[in-house]
Amino acid sequence: MTSRKRFRPLLNRLRPALARLHHAATRVLPALRGLFPALWLRAAGRTPEGSRPTAAFLRRRMLVLPALAVVSLVLSTAAYGDVHDRTERLRDRCAPALVDLAHARISLELAQGQAKLRLFTAAQAGSVEVGETYRSLLTEAAQSLNRVAQSRALHKAQEQELRVVSGLVVAYGDKIAWADRNRKNKTLREAGVTYADDMLRGKHRTVAQATPQEPISILDRIAELEHQLRQENRDLAAWSPLTLAAAAAAALAAALFAFVLVGTSVFLRDRLRLISVQLAVAAVPVLLTPVLLALGGAEEHAAQERVRTTVGALEQQGAEGMAPRKIESTAREAAALMREAHPDRWSLTAGVVVPAAGVGALACGVTLFLYGRPYPAGRPRRKYTDI
């Protein structure tokens, strides 16, 4: 069977829909072609009979132009503000918390390796203490978990789970310390190390591994928190519906402002014989602000994606001797990637250009008001009747 014969039934089913779509396009496109001239005549204050009255036109435009400018600025600020808030949360909370969770996980695995080496598998097991390396690794794990708790990156349920993990780490350390105190007794020493290993990794569960269940061991709980934070980072680095909707509406409002501005300028040239430099200068910050905020938001969003990918790679980091240094290197790389986007500078820029654009919007209205002052609004004549 040829490809044409295979797709013929599908094409037959689509043919009526395509015919209806073509029929609708033949009716809509001429209407759209005729819409722009009508909009332009309205923007330039023209009518089939001539031009609109100068006073009425200028008074209407002194309200319409500032209103469109304010709408564009508010929507642009909302879109950029959402992106910047996500940048701050990712940079200051979620990414550092994910790094600290990786630190805690690796430190605990390395600490358990040291405990097994000194108390369980070495030839001199039972003759030496557990050692300072183990204690420093356990301290580092506890401090990393404490930094995660202080990062404000977790929700209430995650904070509760982190407190459980911290308590289990303390219990794990107590069990290794008990095995160390009883290192002369091989049975007690090995039983303590085995029990601690079960708390850490859950290797000796009575429930079958294939049975779905909540995380029980310390490392499983930490891995689940890491998974949730990675998902949080993915959500933060994605384009949110609020950002997309506000940006699209801001672009539409800015384009409409520019369109009406050009039409107003043409009206001023035709009716008042002037080229309004004041109006053009006042409109520059209004038109420039959405562009600057869009550039800043795009740069910050790109940095969010790079940082998310960088810290997300910690999931693959295993417990090896150089693992802590690799984690630190990853944290520095993520911080450098975020600094390259200059989020603080973009935020400062937004704090300057948005008020300047607001002044420009007000200046547009004031300029048109001053142009319209010599042209008093026409008032209908009063009709006097005999009483």
mmCIF file of C-alpha atoms in Angstrom:
data_model
loop_
_atom_site.group_PDB
_atom_site.id
_atom_site.type_symbol
_atom_site.label_atom_id
_atom_site.label_comp_id
_atom_site.label_asym_id
_atom_site.label_seq_id
_atom_site.Cartn_x
_atom_site.Cartn_y
_atom_site.Cartn_z
ATOM 1 C CA MET A 1 0.000 0.000 0.000
ATOM 2 C CA THR A 2 1.465 3.370 -1.044
ATOM 3 C CA SER A 3 1.614 6.345 1.299
ATOM 4 C CA ARG A 4 -1.063 8.136 -0.759
ATOM 5 C CA LYS A 5 -3.504 5.261 -0.286
ATOM 6 C CA ARG A 6 -2.759 5.094 3.441
ATOM 7 C CA PHE A 7 -3.541 8.767 3.981
ATOM 8 C CA ARG A 8 -6.511 8.956 1.569
ATOM 9 C CA PRO A 9 -9.166 8.147 4.247
ATOM 10 C CA LEU A 10 -7.730 10.820 6.542
ATOM 11 C CA LEU A 11 -7.698 13.363 3.727
ATOM 12 C CA ASN A 12 -11.292 12.527 2.861
ATOM 13 C CA ARG A 13 -12.341 13.209 6.470
ATOM 14 C CA LEU A 14 -10.434 16.490 6.563
ATOM 15 C CA ARG A 15 -11.670 17.777 3.187
ATOM 16 C CA PRO A 16 -15.032 19.169 4.486
ATOM 17 C CA ALA A 17 -13.289 20.960 7.369
ATOM 18 C CA LEU A 18 -10.704 22.436 5.010
ATOM 19 C CA ALA A 19 -13.447 23.608 2.676
ATOM 20 C CA ARG A 20 -15.268 25.348 5.536
ATOM 21 C CA LEU A 21 -11.991 26.946 6.686
ATOM 22 C CA HIS A 22 -11.293 28.233 3.158
ATOM 23 C CA HIS A 23 -14.821 29.622 2.898
ATOM 24 C CA ALA A 24 -14.439 31.434 6.239
ATOM 25 C CA ALA A 25 -11.052 32.834 5.217
ATOM 26 C CA THR A 26 -12.480 34.244 1.979
ATOM 27 C CA ARG A 27 -15.032 36.164 4.062
ATOM 28 C CA VAL A 28 -12.794 37.259 6.949
ATOM 29 C CA LEU A 29 -9.706 38.465 5.039
ATOM 30 C CA PRO A 30 -11.519 41.207 3.053
ATOM 31 C CA ALA A 31 -13.078 42.412 6.304
ATOM 32 C CA LEU A 32 -9.640 42.581 7.942
ATOM 33 C CA ARG A 33 -8.230 44.440 4.948
ATOM 34 C CA GLY A 34 -10.958 47.017 5.296
ATOM 35 C CA LEU A 35 -10.561 47.291 9.065
ATOM 36 C CA PHE A 36 -7.166 48.996 9.100
ATOM 37 C CA PRO A 37 -8.191 52.012 6.947
ATOM 38 C CA ALA A 38 -11.209 52.520 9.191
ATOM 39 C CA LEU A 39 -9.038 52.391 12.313
ATOM 40 C CA TRP A 40 -6.530 54.769 10.795
ATOM 41 C CA LEU A 41 -9.240 57.295 9.908
ATOM 42 C CA ARG A 42 -10.444 57.145 13.488
ATOM 43 C CA ALA A 43 -6.927 57.457 14.925
ATOM 44 C CA ALA A 44 -6.149 60.472 12.721
ATOM 45 C CA GLY A 45 -9.446 62.172 13.569
ATOM 46 C CA ARG A 46 -10.851 61.923 10.078
ATOM 47 C CA THR A 47 -14.368 61.208 8.920
ATOM 48 C CA PRO A 48 -15.885 60.703 5.473
ATOM 49 C CA GLU A 49 -17.144 64.311 5.699
ATOM 50 C CA GLY A 50 -13.773 65.764 6.793
ATOM 51 C CA SER A 51 -12.040 66.069 10.145
ATOM 52 C CA ARG A 52 -13.405 65.862 13.654
ATOM 53 C CA PRO A 53 -13.807 69.067 15.677
ATOM 54 C CA THR A 54 -10.443 70.107 17.064
ATOM 55 C CA ALA A 55 -11.562 70.750 20.645
ATOM 56 C CA ALA A 56 -13.490 67.497 21.000
ATOM 57 C CA PHE A 57 -10.694 65.470 19.405
ATOM 58 C CA LEU A 58 -7.928 66.928 21.609
ATOM 59 C CA ARG A 59 -9.951 66.568 24.803
ATOM 60 C CA ARG A 60 -10.682 62.966 23.978
ATOM 61 C CA ARG A 61 -7.069 62.192 23.144
ATOM 62 C CA MET A 62 -5.719 63.860 26.278
ATOM 63 C CA LEU A 63 -7.508 61.090 28.183
ATOM 64 C CA VAL A 64 -7.065 58.197 25.756
ATOM 65 C CA LEU A 65 -3.281 58.469 25.295
ATOM 66 C CA PRO A 66 -2.402 58.550 29.031
ATOM 67 C CA ALA A 67 -4.875 55.752 29.699
ATOM 68 C CA LEU A 68 -3.298 53.503 27.058
ATOM 69 C CA ALA A 69 0.177 54.379 28.361
ATOM 70 C CA VAL A 70 -0.744 53.520 31.952
ATOM 71 C CA VAL A 71 -2.322 50.231 30.908
ATOM 72 C CA SER A 72 0.801 49.305 28.955
ATOM 73 C CA LEU A 73 3.072 50.230 31.872
ATOM 74 C CA VAL A 74 1.021 48.368 34.460
ATOM 75 C CA LEU A 75 0.905 45.202 32.370
ATOM 76 C CA SER A 76 4.613 45.390 31.499
ATOM 77 C CA THR A 77 5.515 45.888 35.147
ATOM 78 C CA ALA A 78 3.327 42.972 36.179
ATOM 79 C CA ALA A 79 4.949 40.671 33.608
ATOM 80 C CA TYR A 80 8.478 41.679 34.553
ATOM 81 C CA GLY A 81 7.690 41.616 38.274
ATOM 82 C CA ASP A 82 6.505 38.021 38.043
ATOM 83 C CA VAL A 83 9.715 36.969 36.276
ATOM 84 C CA HIS A 84 11.889 38.876 38.754
ATOM 85 C CA ASP A 85 10.093 37.397 41.764
ATOM 86 C CA ARG A 86 10.783 33.931 40.367
ATOM 87 C CA THR A 87 14.427 34.871 39.854
ATOM 88 C CA GLU A 88 14.779 35.943 43.478
ATOM 89 C CA ARG A 89 13.077 32.815 44.786
ATOM 90 C CA LEU A 90 15.232 30.556 42.626
ATOM 91 C CA ARG A 91 18.473 32.421 43.395
ATOM 92 C CA ASP A 92 17.981 33.045 47.119
ATOM 93 C CA ARG A 93 15.911 30.056 48.219
ATOM 94 C CA CYS A 94 15.312 27.058 46.000
ATOM 95 C CA ALA A 95 18.719 26.654 44.342
ATOM 96 C CA PRO A 96 20.716 27.030 47.607
ATOM 97 C CA ALA A 97 18.314 24.678 49.377
ATOM 98 C CA LEU A 98 18.798 22.051 46.679
ATOM 99 C CA VAL A 99 22.581 22.428 46.985
ATOM 100 C CA ASP A 100 22.387 22.002 50.771
ATOM 101 C CA LEU A 101 20.199 18.911 50.447
ATOM 102 C CA ALA A 102 22.770 17.407 48.104
ATOM 103 C CA HIS A 103 25.468 18.301 50.647
ATOM 104 C CA ALA A 104 23.520 16.580 53.410
ATOM 105 C CA ARG A 105 22.888 13.458 51.331
ATOM 106 C CA ILE A 106 26.504 13.082 50.227
ATOM 107 C CA SER A 107 27.877 13.868 53.696
ATOM 108 C CA LEU A 108 25.685 11.204 55.291
ATOM 109 C CA GLU A 109 26.710 8.601 52.737
ATOM 110 C CA LEU A 110 30.389 9.428 53.214
ATOM 111 C CA ALA A 111 29.959 9.403 56.999
ATOM 112 C CA GLN A 112 28.389 5.965 56.865
ATOM 113 C CA GLY A 113 31.267 4.790 54.702
ATOM 114 C CA GLN A 114 33.713 6.025 57.328
ATOM 115 C CA ALA A 115 31.739 4.363 60.123
ATOM 116 C CA LYS A 116 31.663 1.023 58.323
ATOM 117 C CA LEU A 117 35.343 1.275 57.500
ATOM 118 C CA ARG A 118 36.391 1.989 61.092
ATOM 119 C CA LEU A 119 33.900 -0.191 62.954
ATOM 120 C CA PHE A 120 32.812 -2.939 60.599
ATOM 121 C CA THR A 121 35.105 -3.946 57.733
ATOM 122 C CA ALA A 122 38.645 -2.868 58.616
ATOM 123 C CA ALA A 123 41.114 -5.352 60.056
ATOM 124 C CA GLN A 124 41.563 -3.136 63.107
ATOM 125 C CA ALA A 125 37.793 -2.713 63.609
ATOM 126 C CA GLY A 126 37.121 -2.562 67.300
ATOM 127 C CA SER A 127 40.567 -1.229 68.095
ATOM 128 C CA VAL A 128 40.165 2.375 66.882
ATOM 129 C CA GLU A 129 37.539 5.053 67.329
ATOM 130 C CA VAL A 130 35.137 6.063 64.607
ATOM 131 C CA GLY A 131 37.327 9.079 63.871
ATOM 132 C CA GLU A 132 37.138 12.831 63.281
ATOM 133 C CA THR A 133 36.379 12.456 59.572
ATOM 134 C CA TYR A 134 33.080 10.759 60.404
ATOM 135 C CA ARG A 135 32.211 13.412 62.997
ATOM 136 C CA SER A 136 32.972 16.311 60.653
ATOM 137 C CA LEU A 137 30.863 14.742 57.894
ATOM 138 C CA LEU A 138 27.940 14.187 60.273
ATOM 139 C CA THR A 139 28.254 17.784 61.501
ATOM 140 C CA GLU A 140 28.275 19.041 57.910
ATOM 141 C CA ALA A 141 25.103 17.062 57.153
ATOM 142 C CA ALA A 142 23.325 18.507 60.190
ATOM 143 C CA GLN A 143 24.410 22.049 59.307
ATOM 144 C CA SER A 144 23.276 21.618 55.704
ATOM 145 C CA LEU A 145 19.827 20.492 56.851
ATOM 146 C CA ASN A 146 19.688 23.478 59.197
ATOM 147 C CA ARG A 147 20.489 25.837 56.310
ATOM 148 C CA VAL A 148 17.693 24.272 54.273
ATOM 149 C CA ALA A 149 15.292 24.886 57.154
ATOM 150 C CA GLN A 150 16.339 28.543 57.286
ATOM 151 C CA SER A 151 16.179 29.080 53.518
ATOM 152 C CA ARG A 152 12.372 29.549 53.417
ATOM 153 C CA ALA A 153 12.327 27.418 50.269
ATOM 154 C CA LEU A 154 10.055 24.712 51.707
ATOM 155 C CA HIS A 155 6.326 24.570 52.223
ATOM 156 C CA LYS A 156 4.834 23.641 55.585
ATOM 157 C CA ALA A 157 4.571 19.928 54.781
ATOM 158 C CA GLN A 158 8.152 19.922 53.522
ATOM 159 C CA GLU A 159 9.340 21.743 56.640
ATOM 160 C CA GLN A 160 7.673 19.076 58.780
ATOM 161 C CA GLU A 161 9.379 16.364 56.739
ATOM 162 C CA LEU A 162 12.718 18.140 57.137
ATOM 163 C CA ARG A 163 12.285 18.205 60.916
ATOM 164 C CA VAL A 164 11.670 14.461 60.798
ATOM 165 C CA VAL A 165 14.836 13.989 58.738
ATOM 166 C CA SER A 166 16.854 16.089 61.189
ATOM 167 C CA GLY A 167 15.564 13.997 64.087
ATOM 168 C CA LEU A 168 16.451 10.792 62.259
ATOM 169 C CA VAL A 169 19.963 12.104 61.601
ATOM 170 C CA VAL A 170 20.398 12.718 65.328
ATOM 171 C CA ALA A 171 19.149 9.178 66.042
ATOM 172 C CA TYR A 172 21.495 7.813 63.386
ATOM 173 C CA GLY A 173 24.435 9.601 64.995
ATOM 174 C CA ASP A 174 23.448 8.247 68.408
ATOM 175 C CA LYS A 175 23.379 4.703 67.057
ATOM 176 C CA ILE A 176 26.858 5.034 65.521
ATOM 177 C CA ALA A 177 28.113 6.561 68.781
ATOM 178 C CA TRP A 178 26.624 3.584 70.682
ATOM 179 C CA ALA A 179 28.414 1.188 68.336
ATOM 180 C CA ASP A 180 31.625 3.161 68.848
ATOM 181 C CA ARG A 181 31.320 2.953 72.632
ATOM 182 C CA ASN A 182 30.806 -0.810 72.364
ATOM 183 C CA ARG A 183 33.495 -1.369 69.743
ATOM 184 C CA LYS A 184 35.206 -4.000 71.919
ATOM 185 C CA ASN A 185 32.117 -6.178 71.589
ATOM 186 C CA LYS A 186 31.953 -7.343 67.965
ATOM 187 C CA THR A 187 28.290 -8.342 68.154
ATOM 188 C CA LEU A 188 27.104 -5.019 69.592
ATOM 189 C CA ARG A 189 29.425 -3.023 67.348
ATOM 190 C CA GLU A 190 28.270 -4.673 64.148
ATOM 191 C CA ALA A 191 24.633 -4.620 65.234
ATOM 192 C CA GLY A 192 24.857 -0.847 65.849
ATOM 193 C CA VAL A 193 26.463 -0.165 62.469
ATOM 194 C CA THR A 194 23.945 -2.392 60.679
ATOM 195 C CA TYR A 195 20.998 -0.722 62.391
ATOM 196 C CA ALA A 196 22.378 2.728 61.548
ATOM 197 C CA ASP A 197 22.865 1.652 57.924
ATOM 198 C CA ASP A 198 19.250 0.490 57.837
ATOM 199 C CA MET A 199 18.110 3.873 59.187
ATOM 200 C CA LEU A 200 20.183 5.621 56.543
ATOM 201 C CA ARG A 201 19.505 3.495 53.473
ATOM 202 C CA GLY A 202 16.620 1.175 54.389
ATOM 203 C CA LYS A 203 18.358 -1.898 52.999
ATOM 204 C CA HIS A 204 16.795 -4.305 55.497
ATOM 205 C CA ARG A 205 13.128 -3.433 55.062
ATOM 206 C CA THR A 206 10.518 -6.034 55.805
ATOM 207 C CA VAL A 207 8.277 -4.613 53.057
ATOM 208 C CA ALA A 208 8.993 -5.751 49.513
ATOM 209 C CA GLN A 209 10.865 -3.189 47.456
ATOM 210 C CA ALA A 210 8.260 -3.320 44.680
ATOM 211 C CA THR A 211 5.495 -2.305 47.088
ATOM 212 C CA PRO A 212 4.755 1.439 46.778
ATOM 213 C CA GLN A 213 5.217 3.238 50.087
ATOM 214 C CA GLU A 214 6.217 6.532 51.592
ATOM 215 C CA PRO A 215 9.963 7.202 51.992
ATOM 216 C CA ILE A 216 11.207 5.629 55.228
ATOM 217 C CA SER A 217 14.994 5.855 55.321
ATOM 218 C CA ILE A 218 16.884 9.109 55.778
ATOM 219 C CA LEU A 219 18.357 9.145 52.274
ATOM 220 C CA ASP A 220 14.990 8.315 50.711
ATOM 221 C CA ARG A 221 13.370 11.219 52.539
ATOM 222 C CA ILE A 222 16.132 13.585 51.468
ATOM 223 C CA ALA A 223 15.861 12.318 47.881
ATOM 224 C CA GLU A 224 12.119 13.004 47.937
ATOM 225 C CA LEU A 225 12.702 16.562 49.164
ATOM 226 C CA GLU A 226 15.280 17.026 46.396
ATOM 227 C CA HIS A 227 12.766 15.770 43.835
ATOM 228 C CA GLN A 228 10.137 18.220 45.070
ATOM 229 C CA LEU A 229 12.595 21.112 44.966
ATOM 230 C CA ARG A 230 13.683 20.193 41.444
ATOM 231 C CA GLN A 231 10.033 20.258 40.429
ATOM 232 C CA GLU A 232 9.708 23.645 42.131
ATOM 233 C CA ASN A 233 12.728 24.881 40.177
ATOM 234 C CA ARG A 234 11.182 23.651 36.920
ATOM 235 C CA ASP A 235 8.009 25.554 37.713
ATOM 236 C CA LEU A 236 9.944 28.695 38.603
ATOM 237 C CA ALA A 237 12.018 28.571 35.418
ATOM 238 C CA ALA A 238 8.979 28.041 33.175
ATOM 239 C CA TRP A 239 6.992 30.860 31.579
ATOM 240 C CA SER A 240 4.002 31.386 33.838
ATOM 241 C CA PRO A 241 0.513 32.070 32.429
ATOM 242 C CA LEU A 242 0.518 35.409 34.277
ATOM 243 C CA THR A 243 3.734 36.498 32.585
ATOM 244 C CA LEU A 244 2.619 35.433 29.123
ATOM 245 C CA ALA A 245 -0.846 36.966 29.411
ATOM 246 C CA ALA A 246 0.426 40.244 30.879
ATOM 247 C CA ALA A 247 3.224 40.498 28.300
ATOM 248 C CA ALA A 248 0.855 39.877 25.387
ATOM 249 C CA ALA A 249 -1.652 42.410 26.699
ATOM 250 C CA ALA A 250 1.144 44.933 27.347
ATOM 251 C CA ALA A 251 2.445 44.531 23.788
ATOM 252 C CA LEU A 252 -1.059 45.061 22.427
ATOM 253 C CA ALA A 253 -1.582 48.154 24.592
ATOM 254 C CA ALA A 254 1.822 49.575 23.606
ATOM 255 C CA ALA A 255 1.116 48.985 19.914
ATOM 256 C CA LEU A 256 -2.280 50.654 20.260
ATOM 257 C CA PHE A 257 -0.662 53.587 22.091
ATOM 258 C CA ALA A 258 1.869 54.012 19.282
ATOM 259 C CA PHE A 259 -0.864 53.759 16.645
ATOM 260 C CA VAL A 260 -3.042 56.377 18.342
ATOM 261 C CA LEU A 261 0.022 58.575 18.953
ATOM 262 C CA VAL A 262 0.885 58.593 15.248
ATOM 263 C CA GLY A 263 -2.706 59.353 14.344
ATOM 264 C CA THR A 264 -2.786 62.206 16.860
ATOM 265 C CA SER A 265 0.463 63.605 15.462
ATOM 266 C CA VAL A 266 -0.974 63.512 11.938
ATOM 267 C CA PHE A 267 -4.091 65.341 13.167
ATOM 268 C CA LEU A 268 -1.950 68.028 14.820
ATOM 269 C CA ARG A 269 0.051 68.475 11.625
ATOM 270 C CA ASP A 270 -3.033 68.683 9.418
ATOM 271 C CA ARG A 271 -5.254 70.863 11.610
ATOM 272 C CA LEU A 272 -2.844 72.909 13.742
ATOM 273 C CA ARG A 273 0.080 72.977 11.310
ATOM 274 C CA LEU A 274 2.570 71.866 13.975
ATOM 275 C CA ILE A 275 4.887 68.958 14.620
ATOM 276 C CA SER A 276 4.671 68.283 18.343
ATOM 277 C CA VAL A 277 8.191 67.597 19.597
ATOM 278 C CA GLN A 278 6.882 67.748 23.176
ATOM 279 C CA LEU A 279 4.423 64.945 22.497
ATOM 280 C CA ALA A 280 7.103 62.798 20.858
ATOM 281 C CA VAL A 281 9.558 63.333 23.724
ATOM 282 C CA ALA A 282 6.875 62.503 26.310
ATOM 283 C CA ALA A 283 5.992 59.312 24.438
ATOM 284 C CA VAL A 284 9.575 58.008 24.202
ATOM 285 C CA PRO A 285 9.797 56.610 27.784
ATOM 286 C CA VAL A 286 6.312 55.133 27.453
ATOM 287 C CA LEU A 287 7.341 53.188 24.343
ATOM 288 C CA LEU A 288 10.844 52.369 25.617
ATOM 289 C CA THR A 289 9.831 50.958 29.020
ATOM 290 C CA PRO A 290 8.006 47.811 27.755
ATOM 291 C CA VAL A 291 10.995 47.046 25.511
ATOM 292 C CA LEU A 292 13.490 47.355 28.381
ATOM 293 C CA LEU A 293 11.336 45.290 30.730
ATOM 294 C CA ALA A 294 10.933 42.631 28.034
ATOM 295 C CA LEU A 295 14.707 42.454 27.542
ATOM 296 C CA GLY A 296 15.287 42.191 31.288
ATOM 297 C CA GLY A 297 12.628 39.537 31.732
ATOM 298 C CA ALA A 298 13.975 37.484 28.832
ATOM 299 C CA GLU A 299 17.537 37.632 30.173
ATOM 300 C CA GLU A 300 16.467 36.654 33.679
ATOM 301 C CA HIS A 301 14.335 33.808 32.350
ATOM 302 C CA ALA A 302 17.279 32.448 30.357
ATOM 303 C CA ALA A 303 19.400 32.570 33.519
ATOM 304 C CA GLN A 304 16.656 30.726 35.417
ATOM 305 C CA GLU A 305 16.771 27.912 32.890
ATOM 306 C CA ARG A 306 20.556 27.642 33.089
ATOM 307 C CA VAL A 307 20.575 27.662 36.886
ATOM 308 C CA ARG A 308 17.795 25.061 37.027
ATOM 309 C CA THR A 309 19.761 22.766 34.727
ATOM 310 C CA THR A 310 22.988 23.292 36.662
ATOM 311 C CA VAL A 311 21.643 22.534 40.142
ATOM 312 C CA GLY A 312 19.382 19.801 38.768
ATOM 313 C CA ALA A 313 22.494 17.867 37.729
ATOM 314 C CA LEU A 314 23.260 17.315 41.430
ATOM 315 C CA GLU A 315 20.747 14.476 41.293
ATOM 316 C CA GLN A 316 23.389 12.376 39.539
ATOM 317 C CA GLN A 317 26.145 13.220 42.037
ATOM 318 C CA GLY A 318 27.340 10.105 43.832
ATOM 319 C CA ALA A 319 29.113 9.699 47.160
ATOM 320 C CA GLU A 320 32.777 9.934 46.271
ATOM 321 C CA GLY A 321 35.739 11.636 47.847
ATOM 322 C CA MET A 322 35.557 14.718 45.603
ATOM 323 C CA ALA A 323 31.767 15.020 45.794
ATOM 324 C CA PRO A 324 31.672 17.911 48.333
ATOM 325 C CA ARG A 325 34.037 19.979 46.184
ATOM 326 C CA LYS A 326 31.993 19.223 43.063
ATOM 327 C CA ILE A 327 28.834 20.362 44.842
ATOM 328 C CA GLU A 328 30.537 23.583 45.896
ATOM 329 C CA SER A 329 31.717 24.092 42.321
ATOM 330 C CA THR A 330 28.172 23.584 41.051
ATOM 331 C CA ALA A 331 26.846 26.111 43.565
ATOM 332 C CA ARG A 332 29.422 28.687 42.468
ATOM 333 C CA GLU A 333 28.609 28.054 38.815
ATOM 334 C CA ALA A 334 24.892 28.528 39.426
ATOM 335 C CA ALA A 335 25.531 31.771 41.318
ATOM 336 C CA ALA A 336 27.771 33.018 38.490
ATOM 337 C CA LEU A 337 25.143 32.202 35.861
ATOM 338 C CA MET A 338 22.551 34.179 37.778
ATOM 339 C CA ARG A 339 24.911 37.126 38.285
ATOM 340 C CA GLU A 340 25.565 37.273 34.535
ATOM 341 C CA ALA A 341 21.879 38.067 33.984
ATOM 342 C CA HIS A 342 22.201 41.138 36.278
ATOM 343 C CA PRO A 343 18.762 40.761 37.911
ATOM 344 C CA ASP A 344 19.488 43.498 40.462
ATOM 345 C CA ARG A 345 20.452 45.954 37.728
ATOM 346 C CA TRP A 346 17.319 45.132 35.749
ATOM 347 C CA SER A 347 15.233 45.630 38.879
ATOM 348 C CA LEU A 348 16.884 49.013 39.456
ATOM 349 C CA THR A 349 16.293 49.893 35.805
ATOM 350 C CA ALA A 350 12.616 49.041 36.178
ATOM 351 C CA GLY A 351 12.440 51.204 39.297
ATOM 352 C CA VAL A 352 13.734 54.158 37.262
ATOM 353 C CA VAL A 353 12.085 53.798 33.857
ATOM 354 C CA VAL A 354 8.576 52.943 35.059
ATOM 355 C CA PRO A 355 8.127 56.209 37.033
ATOM 356 C CA ALA A 356 9.743 58.113 34.140
ATOM 357 C CA ALA A 357 7.259 56.525 31.750
ATOM 358 C CA GLY A 358 4.426 57.457 34.111
ATOM 359 C CA VAL A 359 5.602 61.076 33.955
ATOM 360 C CA GLY A 360 5.735 60.766 30.174
ATOM 361 C CA ALA A 361 2.152 59.492 30.083
ATOM 362 C CA LEU A 362 1.045 62.459 32.197
ATOM 363 C CA ALA A 363 3.024 64.801 29.944
ATOM 364 C CA CYS A 364 1.181 63.464 26.889
ATOM 365 C CA GLY A 365 -2.130 64.382 28.449
ATOM 366 C CA VAL A 366 -0.930 67.817 29.606
ATOM 367 C CA THR A 367 0.521 68.593 26.172
ATOM 368 C CA LEU A 368 -2.755 67.814 24.418
ATOM 369 C CA PHE A 369 -4.656 69.777 27.068
ATOM 370 C CA LEU A 370 -2.501 72.845 26.372
ATOM 371 C CA TYR A 371 -2.998 72.429 22.625
ATOM 372 C CA GLY A 372 -6.762 72.318 23.132
ATOM 373 C CA ARG A 373 -7.066 75.358 25.426
ATOM 374 C CA PRO A 374 -7.457 77.915 22.598
ATOM 375 C CA TYR A 375 -10.319 75.834 21.213
ATOM 376 C CA PRO A 376 -13.233 75.953 23.632
ATOM 377 C CA ALA A 377 -15.645 73.101 23.424
ATOM 378 C CA GLY A 378 -18.725 73.879 21.413
ATOM 379 C CA ARG A 379 -21.803 74.118 23.551
ATOM 380 C CA PRO A 380 -25.322 73.607 22.283
ATOM 381 C CA ARG A 381 -27.440 76.727 22.264
ATOM 382 C CA ARG A 382 -29.958 77.010 25.036
ATOM 383 C CA LYS A 383 -33.548 77.122 23.972
ATOM 384 C CA TYR A 384 -35.609 79.761 25.726
ATOM 385 C CA THR A 385 -39.298 79.211 26.041
ATOM 386 C CA ASP A 386 -41.907 81.487 27.398
ATOM 387 C CA ILE A 387 -43.253 80.405 30.711
#
